[in-house]
Amino acid sequence: MGSYKNSAILLDRAKQVLAGGVSSEFRKYNHPHAIFYSHGKGSRIYDVDGNEYLDFTLSQGPLILGHSHPHVLKSVAEYSEEGQLYAGQHIREVELAEKLNALIPSAELMRFCLDGSEAVQTAFRVARAKTGRKKFLRFEGHYHGWLDNVAYGISAPNADALGDREQPNVFPWTAGLPDSSRDDFIVLPWNDLELVGRVLEKRHEEIAAIITEPIMCNNGCILPKEGFLSGLRELCNKYGVTLIFDEVITGFRVGLGGAQSYYGVTPDLSIFAKAMGSGYPISAIVGKREWMELVAAGKVIHAGTMNAGNPTVAAALATIEVLEQEMPYDRMHRLGRKLMQGLQRTAAEAAQDLSVQGLGPMFVTYFGVSQPLSDYRDTLGTNKAKLGRFVAGLHDAGVRVIGRGLWYISAAHTEAEINQAIEVASRVLHDMNSA
Ligand SMILES: Cc1ncc(COP(=O)(O)O)c(C=O)c1O
């Protein structure tokens, strides 16, 4: 087991000037505390104590090509040399938009932003303007960023506390939310088309949009039930509601056209971020012309001093170039499935109640519930303490995964590394028996 001594010293120092020692809340929850890293290369990341990790966090998803991909670094350096930000247009943002337009079914018109959170809010604004309605319908356990009106329905103490499925209790995620933000949304359990249909029938005149992660990656890596996404599409058509896919995770991860291509369901608006930019701050709100014309005409305002600067556009173009050239998707799906199966097999050998669920390029591991998870309420019954021990054990043995049990596969991972991860997991699972 490696030492975390240097990280601990730096964390103490950081806490004097950085709130909690970090720049994003989630970074606090590493093992055994926030860790300081020195560099990353391919599928590996290294910390300031000299520990090397086989990295399945990929910085919470963005590093689809692995760390420090040479083509991305070269393009960023070259375009940054030319200039950084013009408060004006440059040819490469048009090239990037043309690329997205060719790859993503719903991307007729688009705007670039810096991150997923603000692109989500842009989508709400467009949907409200288009429909003249105020609320959006969202789903329990889905994450759409950290801003006020989406900071509910992400956390709950337990499934019982959520109460009635048709009118769930919603728990604020943070202090400091204005009361008015509660009026923005309706929350429902996910994957229950019949329930969405009933609520829309009664309340569609209030509802501007339905927003959903097409795969519920943030909790349980739950796949949509057969017909759920296409059913949402039909309901939205029927009731004049905007369908928004939040593809911040699924975009460029499940395939070049995102989950909308993978499942063959075209939303009206969608959000792309994370894997699109290989770790550089760029996102896109893309949509059908009928919706995005409101932005084009200046009726819906979208702005941002830092939007579409040279380095971020360069990173996105270079990432997509590599993805198009190498087409790593079959491989990432296959390696992911191999890892999922290996973990499941090894858990059975160690008599551990570990389950694995997801698509391959991303999946979760959880303990204590044997049946597949199909909505957020199911995830609340899993054994979080045991998952914490598993993730900590992996980390101590040089395999880094996201604390809530989420694993991402990159184009840089090799077959040998998948075998290595399975071997490490096997040791950790056996050791957990004796702990
Ligand atoms: C599905 C989804 N939507 C939106 C966001 C927010 O994106 P960002 O952190 O870039 O603001 C995230 C972040 O993890 C996400 O997973």
Short mmCIF file of C-alpha atoms and ligand atoms in Angstrom, two decimals:
data_model
loop_
_atom_site.label_atom_id
_atom_site.label_comp_id
_atom_site.label_asym_id
_atom_site.label_seq_id
_atom_site.Cartn_x
_atom_site.Cartn_y
_atom_site.Cartn_z
CA MET A 1 0.00 0.00 0.00
CA GLY A 2 1.39 3.44 -0.96
CA SER A 3 1.71 6.36 1.40
CA TYR A 4 -0.40 9.51 0.99
CA LYS A 5 1.85 11.63 3.19
CA ASN A 6 2.76 14.35 0.68
CA SER A 7 -0.86 14.73 -0.37
CA ALA A 8 -1.87 15.12 3.28
CA ILE A 9 0.71 17.86 3.80
CA LEU A 10 -0.41 19.71 0.66
CA LEU A 11 -4.04 19.34 1.64
CA ASP A 12 -3.39 21.00 5.01
CA ARG A 13 -1.68 23.84 3.19
CA ALA A 14 -4.47 24.08 0.58
CA LYS A 15 -7.15 24.29 3.27
CA GLN A 16 -5.67 27.59 4.46
CA VAL A 17 -6.59 29.24 1.15
CA LEU A 18 -8.86 26.95 -0.89
CA ALA A 19 -12.25 26.25 0.69
CA GLY A 20 -12.04 22.64 1.84
CA GLY A 21 -8.72 22.38 0.02
CA VAL A 22 -10.36 21.76 -3.37
CA SER A 23 -11.89 23.51 -6.38
CA SER A 24 -14.88 21.18 -6.81
CA GLU A 25 -16.84 19.51 -4.00
CA PHE A 26 -16.47 16.01 -5.44
CA ARG A 27 -12.67 16.14 -5.22
CA LYS A 28 -12.87 16.03 -1.41
CA TYR A 29 -14.10 12.47 -1.54
CA ASN A 30 -11.03 10.67 -2.72
CA HIS A 31 -9.29 8.00 -0.63
CA PRO A 32 -8.22 8.54 2.12
CA HIS A 33 -8.73 12.29 1.52
CA ALA A 34 -8.28 14.70 -1.41
CA ILE A 35 -5.20 13.58 -3.35
CA PHE A 36 -2.71 15.77 -5.20
CA TYR A 37 -1.56 14.49 -8.57
CA SER A 38 1.66 15.27 -10.39
CA HIS A 39 0.92 14.04 -13.91
CA GLY A 40 -1.11 11.72 -16.10
CA LYS A 41 -0.21 9.77 -19.23
CA GLY A 42 -2.48 7.45 -21.21
CA SER A 43 -4.43 5.24 -18.84
CA ARG A 44 -2.20 6.10 -15.85
CA ILE A 45 -2.18 8.90 -13.30
CA TYR A 46 0.53 9.60 -10.71
CA ASP A 47 0.26 11.33 -7.35
CA VAL A 48 2.73 13.46 -5.43
CA ASP A 49 3.68 10.50 -3.24
CA GLY A 50 4.89 8.60 -6.29
CA ASN A 51 1.88 6.26 -6.39
CA GLU A 52 0.83 5.11 -9.86
CA TYR A 53 -2.80 4.33 -10.62
CA LEU A 54 -4.50 2.57 -13.46
CA ASP A 55 -7.11 5.27 -13.95
CA PHE A 56 -10.78 4.43 -14.48
CA THR A 57 -12.03 7.84 -13.29
CA LEU A 58 -10.73 9.63 -16.41
CA SER A 59 -11.20 12.87 -14.48
CA GLN A 60 -14.94 12.13 -14.03
CA GLY A 61 -15.31 11.18 -17.68
CA PRO A 62 -13.67 13.71 -20.00
CA LEU A 63 -10.47 11.80 -20.80
CA ILE A 64 -11.90 9.52 -23.46
CA LEU A 65 -8.43 9.32 -25.11
CA GLY A 66 -6.62 8.95 -21.78
CA HIS A 67 -4.36 11.54 -20.18
CA SER A 68 -2.15 13.88 -22.23
CA HIS A 69 -3.01 12.58 -25.69
CA PRO A 70 -0.22 13.89 -27.99
CA HIS A 71 -2.51 14.99 -30.83
CA VAL A 72 -4.71 16.97 -28.44
CA LEU A 73 -1.71 18.62 -26.76
CA LYS A 74 -0.15 19.50 -30.13
CA SER A 75 -3.35 21.03 -31.51
CA VAL A 76 -3.96 23.03 -28.33
CA ALA A 77 -0.39 24.35 -28.41
CA GLU A 78 -0.56 25.26 -32.11
CA TYR A 79 -3.94 27.03 -32.01
CA SER A 80 -3.06 28.82 -28.75
CA GLU A 81 0.11 30.11 -30.36
CA GLU A 82 -2.05 31.82 -33.01
CA GLY A 83 -4.22 33.54 -30.40
CA GLN A 84 -6.33 32.66 -27.38
CA LEU A 85 -9.64 34.46 -27.45
CA TYR A 86 -10.82 37.09 -29.93
CA ALA A 87 -14.21 38.31 -28.70
CA GLY A 88 -15.00 37.40 -32.26
CA GLN A 89 -15.28 34.45 -34.58
CA HIS A 90 -12.65 32.05 -35.82
CA ILE A 91 -12.80 29.40 -38.49
CA ARG A 92 -12.17 26.46 -36.18
CA GLU A 93 -15.33 26.94 -34.17
CA VAL A 94 -17.25 26.67 -37.44
CA GLU A 95 -15.33 23.51 -38.30
CA LEU A 96 -16.17 22.08 -34.88
CA ALA A 97 -19.85 22.96 -35.27
CA GLU A 98 -19.86 21.36 -38.75
CA LYS A 99 -18.35 18.24 -37.23
CA LEU A 100 -21.02 17.99 -34.52
CA ASN A 101 -23.68 18.72 -37.11
CA ALA A 102 -22.47 15.76 -39.18
CA LEU A 103 -22.19 13.36 -36.24
CA ILE A 104 -25.09 14.11 -33.89
CA PRO A 105 -28.65 13.60 -35.14
CA SER A 106 -30.21 16.56 -33.30
CA ALA A 107 -27.34 19.01 -33.87
CA GLU A 108 -28.79 21.23 -36.58
CA LEU A 109 -27.75 24.47 -34.85
CA MET A 110 -25.63 24.92 -31.74
CA ARG A 111 -23.71 27.19 -29.40
CA PHE A 112 -20.56 26.44 -27.44
CA CYS A 113 -20.25 27.06 -23.70
CA LEU A 114 -17.71 26.17 -21.03
CA ASP A 115 -19.32 23.35 -19.09
CA GLY A 116 -22.31 21.09 -18.77
CA SER A 117 -24.04 23.11 -16.06
CA GLU A 118 -24.43 26.28 -18.09
CA ALA A 119 -25.37 24.43 -21.26
CA VAL A 120 -28.20 22.74 -19.32
CA GLN A 121 -29.49 26.15 -18.20
CA THR A 122 -29.34 27.41 -21.79
CA ALA A 123 -31.47 24.46 -22.85
CA PHE A 124 -34.09 25.31 -20.22
CA ARG A 125 -34.17 28.91 -21.38
CA VAL A 126 -34.68 27.87 -25.00
CA ALA A 127 -37.40 25.37 -24.04
CA ARG A 128 -39.27 27.95 -21.97
CA ALA A 129 -39.12 30.52 -24.74
CA LYS A 130 -40.25 27.98 -27.33
CA THR A 131 -43.21 26.64 -25.37
CA GLY A 132 -44.22 29.63 -23.24
CA ARG A 133 -44.34 27.23 -20.27
CA LYS A 134 -42.29 27.45 -17.08
CA LYS A 135 -41.41 24.08 -15.55
CA PHE A 136 -39.16 21.22 -16.54
CA LEU A 137 -39.73 17.60 -15.63
CA ARG A 138 -36.65 15.78 -14.39
CA PHE A 139 -35.89 12.44 -12.80
CA GLU A 140 -34.73 11.31 -9.36
CA GLY A 141 -31.01 10.64 -9.13
CA HIS A 142 -30.12 12.29 -12.43
CA TYR A 143 -27.44 14.97 -12.21
CA HIS A 144 -27.64 18.04 -14.40
CA GLY A 145 -25.00 20.21 -12.78
CA TRP A 146 -24.72 22.13 -9.57
CA LEU A 147 -26.83 25.27 -10.24
CA ASP A 148 -29.92 26.15 -8.20
CA ASN A 149 -32.85 24.66 -10.07
CA VAL A 150 -31.18 21.28 -10.63
CA ALA A 151 -29.77 20.93 -7.11
CA TYR A 152 -32.74 18.88 -5.92
CA GLY A 153 -33.68 15.24 -6.30
CA ILE A 154 -30.03 14.15 -6.42
CA SER A 155 -29.67 12.95 -2.86
CA ALA A 156 -31.97 11.34 -0.30
CA PRO A 157 -31.26 9.65 3.04
CA ASN A 158 -33.07 6.45 1.93
CA ALA A 159 -35.70 5.19 -0.49
CA ASP A 160 -38.55 5.48 2.05
CA ALA A 161 -37.79 9.16 2.56
CA LEU A 162 -38.61 9.80 -1.09
CA GLY A 163 -42.24 8.99 -0.37
CA ASP A 164 -44.93 8.78 -2.99
CA ARG A 165 -43.70 7.90 -6.50
CA GLU A 166 -46.09 10.31 -8.20
CA GLN A 167 -45.25 13.21 -5.91
CA PRO A 168 -41.82 12.44 -4.51
CA ASN A 169 -40.23 14.37 -1.67
CA VAL A 170 -37.34 16.33 -3.09
CA PHE A 171 -34.27 16.95 -1.00
CA PRO A 172 -32.11 20.00 -1.57
CA TRP A 173 -28.52 19.06 -2.24
CA THR A 174 -27.07 22.20 -0.73
CA ALA A 175 -27.80 25.10 1.58
CA GLY A 176 -28.34 28.50 0.01
CA LEU A 177 -30.99 27.63 -2.58
CA PRO A 178 -33.71 30.25 -3.18
CA ASP A 179 -37.26 29.03 -2.46
CA SER A 180 -38.20 30.05 -6.01
CA SER A 181 -35.94 27.37 -7.52
CA ARG A 182 -38.35 24.71 -6.27
CA ASP A 183 -41.03 26.09 -8.58
CA ASP A 184 -38.96 25.33 -11.65
CA PHE A 185 -39.34 21.57 -11.76
CA ILE A 186 -41.35 18.43 -11.24
CA VAL A 187 -39.40 15.31 -10.19
CA LEU A 188 -40.40 11.72 -10.96
CA PRO A 189 -38.72 8.31 -10.69
CA TRP A 190 -36.97 7.33 -13.94
CA ASN A 191 -37.80 4.52 -16.36
CA ASP A 192 -41.55 4.62 -15.62
CA LEU A 193 -43.12 5.75 -18.89
CA GLU A 194 -46.65 5.17 -17.72
CA LEU A 195 -46.15 7.53 -14.79
CA VAL A 196 -44.63 10.24 -17.00
CA GLY A 197 -47.63 9.84 -19.31
CA ARG A 198 -50.09 10.32 -16.46
CA VAL A 199 -48.31 13.41 -15.14
CA LEU A 200 -48.06 14.94 -18.61
CA GLU A 201 -51.72 14.31 -19.27
CA LYS A 202 -52.64 16.33 -16.19
CA ARG A 203 -49.91 18.96 -16.16
CA HIS A 204 -48.51 19.37 -19.67
CA GLU A 205 -49.60 22.98 -19.88
CA GLU A 206 -47.06 23.81 -17.16
CA ILE A 207 -44.20 21.78 -18.62
CA ALA A 208 -41.72 23.28 -21.07
CA ALA A 209 -39.33 20.34 -21.18
CA ILE A 210 -38.41 16.87 -20.03
CA ILE A 211 -34.72 16.55 -19.29
CA THR A 212 -33.11 13.13 -18.92
CA GLU A 213 -29.73 11.51 -19.02
CA PRO A 214 -30.38 8.94 -21.77
CA ILE A 215 -28.47 6.46 -19.63
CA MET A 216 -28.70 7.20 -15.91
CA CYS A 217 -24.93 7.28 -15.51
CA ASN A 218 -24.80 9.34 -12.34
CA ASN A 219 -26.59 6.81 -10.19
CA GLY A 220 -26.47 3.11 -10.89
CA CYS A 221 -25.47 3.39 -14.57
CA ILE A 222 -29.02 2.34 -15.36
CA LEU A 223 -29.93 1.69 -18.97
CA PRO A 224 -33.28 2.94 -20.26
CA LYS A 225 -35.97 0.27 -20.36
CA GLU A 226 -36.95 -0.88 -23.83
CA GLY A 227 -39.20 1.81 -25.28
CA PHE A 228 -38.64 4.35 -22.50
CA LEU A 229 -36.72 6.94 -24.53
CA SER A 230 -38.86 6.52 -27.63
CA GLY A 231 -41.93 6.69 -25.38
CA LEU A 232 -40.71 10.01 -23.95
CA ARG A 233 -40.25 11.20 -27.54
CA GLU A 234 -43.85 10.31 -28.39
CA LEU A 235 -45.24 11.91 -25.24
CA CYS A 236 -43.28 15.11 -25.91
CA ASN A 237 -44.61 15.21 -29.46
CA LYS A 238 -48.14 14.64 -28.23
CA TYR A 239 -48.07 17.35 -25.55
CA GLY A 240 -45.80 19.93 -27.23
CA VAL A 241 -43.06 19.43 -24.63
CA THR A 242 -39.36 19.87 -25.48
CA LEU A 243 -37.28 16.71 -25.07
CA ILE A 244 -33.78 17.42 -23.74
CA PHE A 245 -31.11 14.72 -23.59
CA ASP A 246 -28.33 15.54 -21.16
CA GLU A 247 -25.48 13.79 -22.95
CA VAL A 248 -22.75 15.28 -20.76
CA ILE A 249 -21.59 11.75 -19.96
CA THR A 250 -22.94 9.69 -22.87
CA GLY A 251 -21.78 12.16 -25.56
CA PHE A 252 -18.74 10.85 -27.48
CA ARG A 253 -18.59 8.05 -24.90
CA VAL A 254 -21.10 5.48 -26.10
CA GLY A 255 -20.41 6.40 -29.73
CA LEU A 256 -19.68 9.39 -31.96
CA GLY A 257 -23.35 10.35 -32.18
CA GLY A 258 -24.00 10.00 -28.44
CA ALA A 259 -26.81 8.01 -26.89
CA GLN A 260 -29.31 9.57 -29.30
CA SER A 261 -27.58 7.76 -32.14
CA TYR A 262 -27.06 4.60 -30.11
CA TYR A 263 -30.75 4.34 -29.19
CA GLY A 264 -32.13 5.94 -32.35
CA VAL A 265 -34.17 8.57 -30.52
CA THR A 266 -33.68 12.21 -31.50
CA PRO A 267 -34.30 14.83 -28.81
CA ASP A 268 -35.11 18.46 -29.55
CA LEU A 269 -32.15 19.79 -27.58
CA SER A 270 -29.10 18.12 -26.08
CA ILE A 271 -26.02 18.90 -24.07
CA PHE A 272 -22.52 17.66 -24.85
CA ALA A 273 -19.51 18.30 -22.62
CA LYS A 274 -16.97 16.05 -20.83
CA ALA A 275 -15.56 13.63 -23.45
CA MET A 276 -15.96 16.18 -26.23
CA GLY A 277 -12.97 18.21 -25.00
CA SER A 278 -10.46 15.77 -23.47
CA GLY A 279 -10.31 17.80 -20.24
CA TYR A 280 -10.53 21.30 -21.72
CA PRO A 281 -13.54 23.44 -20.73
CA ILE A 282 -15.94 23.20 -23.64
CA SER A 283 -19.55 22.14 -23.93
CA ALA A 284 -22.26 22.46 -26.54
CA ILE A 285 -25.98 23.06 -26.48
CA VAL A 286 -27.17 21.56 -29.74
CA GLY A 287 -30.65 21.27 -31.11
CA LYS A 288 -33.16 21.22 -33.86
CA ARG A 289 -33.28 24.36 -35.93
CA GLU A 290 -36.84 25.14 -34.83
CA TRP A 291 -35.58 25.49 -31.21
CA MET A 292 -32.15 26.96 -31.76
CA GLU A 293 -33.47 29.61 -34.19
CA LEU A 294 -34.60 31.44 -31.05
CA VAL A 295 -30.95 31.81 -30.09
CA ALA A 296 -29.92 32.63 -33.65
CA ALA A 297 -32.49 35.43 -33.71
CA GLY A 298 -31.34 36.80 -30.35
CA LYS A 299 -34.74 36.18 -28.74
CA VAL A 300 -33.05 33.81 -26.30
CA ILE A 301 -29.79 35.26 -25.11
CA HIS A 302 -26.78 33.03 -24.71
CA ALA A 303 -23.37 34.59 -24.08
CA GLY A 304 -20.00 34.08 -22.41
CA THR A 305 -16.69 35.93 -22.58
CA MET A 306 -14.68 32.71 -22.54
CA ASN A 307 -16.80 30.65 -24.95
CA ALA A 308 -15.09 28.82 -27.83
CA GLY A 309 -11.57 30.10 -27.21
CA ASN A 310 -8.80 28.67 -29.38
CA PRO A 311 -7.44 26.10 -26.88
CA THR A 312 -10.81 24.57 -26.04
CA VAL A 313 -11.99 24.38 -29.64
CA ALA A 314 -8.62 22.91 -30.61
CA ALA A 315 -8.96 20.26 -27.92
CA ALA A 316 -12.45 19.29 -29.08
CA LEU A 317 -11.51 19.17 -32.77
CA ALA A 318 -8.41 17.10 -32.03
CA THR A 319 -10.34 14.70 -29.78
CA ILE A 320 -12.99 14.11 -32.42
CA GLU A 321 -10.33 13.69 -35.13
CA VAL A 322 -8.67 10.91 -33.13
CA LEU A 323 -12.02 9.28 -32.32
CA GLU A 324 -13.01 9.34 -36.00
CA GLN A 325 -9.67 7.98 -37.13
CA GLU A 326 -9.28 5.24 -34.55
CA MET A 327 -12.97 4.46 -34.01
CA PRO A 328 -12.21 2.93 -30.58
CA TYR A 329 -15.85 2.33 -29.68
CA ASP A 330 -16.16 -1.39 -30.42
CA ARG A 331 -12.98 -1.92 -28.47
CA MET A 332 -14.06 0.23 -25.51
CA HIS A 333 -17.43 -1.57 -25.38
CA ARG A 334 -15.67 -4.94 -25.57
CA LEU A 335 -13.01 -4.14 -22.95
CA GLY A 336 -15.65 -2.65 -20.67
CA ARG A 337 -17.81 -5.76 -20.95
CA LYS A 338 -14.77 -7.94 -20.31
CA LEU A 339 -13.99 -5.97 -17.15
CA MET A 340 -17.62 -6.12 -16.02
CA GLN A 341 -17.71 -9.89 -16.49
CA GLY A 342 -14.31 -10.33 -14.83
CA LEU A 343 -15.39 -8.35 -11.78
CA GLN A 344 -18.62 -10.29 -11.51
CA ARG A 345 -16.80 -13.62 -11.80
CA THR A 346 -14.13 -12.72 -9.31
CA ALA A 347 -16.73 -11.43 -6.83
CA ALA A 348 -18.55 -14.77 -7.02
CA GLU A 349 -15.26 -16.58 -6.36
CA ALA A 350 -14.67 -14.38 -3.31
CA ALA A 351 -18.28 -14.91 -2.16
CA GLN A 352 -18.90 -11.17 -2.30
CA ASP A 353 -22.34 -9.73 -3.09
CA LEU A 354 -20.96 -7.38 -5.73
CA SER A 355 -23.05 -6.58 -8.80
CA VAL A 356 -22.00 -4.85 -11.99
CA GLN A 357 -24.26 -2.84 -14.27
CA GLY A 358 -23.83 -0.55 -17.26
CA LEU A 359 -22.89 -0.48 -20.90
CA GLY A 360 -19.15 -1.15 -21.11
CA PRO A 361 -17.59 2.29 -21.75
CA MET A 362 -19.03 3.16 -18.33
CA PHE A 363 -20.50 0.94 -15.64
CA VAL A 364 -20.98 0.76 -11.87
CA THR A 365 -20.16 -1.74 -9.18
CA TYR A 366 -22.39 -1.98 -6.11
CA PHE A 367 -22.98 -4.28 -3.16
CA GLY A 368 -25.94 -5.61 -1.24
CA VAL A 369 -28.68 -5.65 -3.86
CA SER A 370 -28.80 -8.69 -6.10
CA GLN A 371 -31.36 -7.60 -8.69
CA PRO A 372 -30.55 -5.02 -11.40
CA LEU A 373 -31.09 -1.39 -10.40
CA SER A 374 -33.81 0.26 -12.45
CA ASP A 375 -34.22 3.64 -10.78
CA TYR A 376 -32.68 5.87 -8.14
CA ARG A 377 -34.81 4.35 -5.36
CA ASP A 378 -33.16 0.98 -6.02
CA THR A 379 -29.69 2.50 -5.64
CA LEU A 380 -30.51 3.73 -2.13
CA GLY A 381 -30.73 0.13 -0.93
CA THR A 382 -27.15 -0.69 -1.90
CA ASN A 383 -24.40 -1.09 0.71
CA LYS A 384 -22.45 2.17 0.39
CA ALA A 385 -20.07 1.41 3.28
CA LYS A 386 -18.96 -1.79 1.59
CA LEU A 387 -18.54 -0.03 -1.73
CA GLY A 388 -16.37 2.53 0.06
CA ARG A 389 -14.13 -0.27 1.38
CA PHE A 390 -13.87 -1.81 -2.09
CA VAL A 391 -12.99 1.50 -3.78
CA ALA A 392 -10.45 2.31 -1.04
CA GLY A 393 -8.88 -1.15 -1.37
CA LEU A 394 -8.58 -0.74 -5.15
CA HIS A 395 -7.03 2.69 -4.69
CA ASP A 396 -4.47 1.40 -2.20
CA ALA A 397 -3.61 -1.28 -4.76
CA GLY A 398 -3.17 1.21 -7.63
CA VAL A 399 -6.57 1.10 -9.37
CA ARG A 400 -8.51 4.35 -9.28
CA VAL A 401 -12.30 4.41 -9.76
CA ILE A 402 -14.90 7.04 -8.92
CA GLY A 403 -16.05 6.84 -5.28
CA ARG A 404 -19.66 6.03 -6.11
CA GLY A 405 -18.47 2.91 -7.91
CA LEU A 406 -18.43 4.34 -11.43
CA TRP A 407 -15.78 3.06 -13.90
CA TYR A 408 -14.92 4.68 -17.23
CA ILE A 409 -12.98 2.97 -20.04
CA SER A 410 -10.82 5.08 -22.36
CA ALA A 411 -9.37 4.43 -25.79
CA ALA A 412 -5.99 4.20 -24.01
CA HIS A 413 -6.85 1.17 -21.85
CA THR A 414 -5.38 -2.12 -23.03
CA GLU A 415 -6.51 -5.71 -22.70
CA ALA A 416 -3.57 -6.36 -20.33
CA GLU A 417 -4.70 -3.49 -18.10
CA ILE A 418 -8.22 -4.86 -17.96
CA ASN A 419 -6.76 -8.19 -16.81
CA GLN A 420 -4.62 -6.33 -14.29
CA ALA A 421 -7.69 -4.52 -12.89
CA ILE A 422 -9.54 -7.84 -12.55
CA GLU A 423 -6.60 -9.38 -10.68
CA VAL A 424 -6.36 -6.42 -8.31
CA ALA A 425 -10.11 -6.47 -7.71
CA SER A 426 -9.94 -10.18 -6.97
CA ARG A 427 -7.28 -9.61 -4.29
CA VAL A 428 -9.24 -6.73 -2.77
CA LEU A 429 -12.49 -8.70 -2.68
CA HIS A 430 -10.80 -11.68 -1.03
CA ASP A 431 -9.07 -9.38 1.49
CA MET A 432 -12.41 -7.80 2.37
CA ASN A 433 -13.47 -11.22 3.68
CA SER A 434 -10.66 -11.25 6.20
CA ALA A 435 -10.91 -7.58 7.21
C1 LIG B 1 -25.19 14.23 -16.85
C2 LIG B 1 -24.51 15.49 -16.38
N1 LIG B 1 -25.04 16.66 -16.68
C3 LIG B 1 -24.45 17.83 -16.33
C4 LIG B 1 -23.29 17.83 -15.61
C5 LIG B 1 -22.63 19.11 -15.24
O1 LIG B 1 -21.52 19.31 -16.04
P1 LIG B 1 -20.30 20.23 -15.54
O2 LIG B 1 -19.70 19.57 -14.35
O3 LIG B 1 -19.40 20.27 -16.72
O4 LIG B 1 -20.87 21.57 -15.22
C6 LIG B 1 -22.68 16.60 -15.26
C7 LIG B 1 -21.43 16.57 -14.51
O5 LIG B 1 -20.97 15.55 -14.04
C8 LIG B 1 -23.31 15.40 -15.65
O6 LIG B 1 -22.80 14.20 -15.34
#
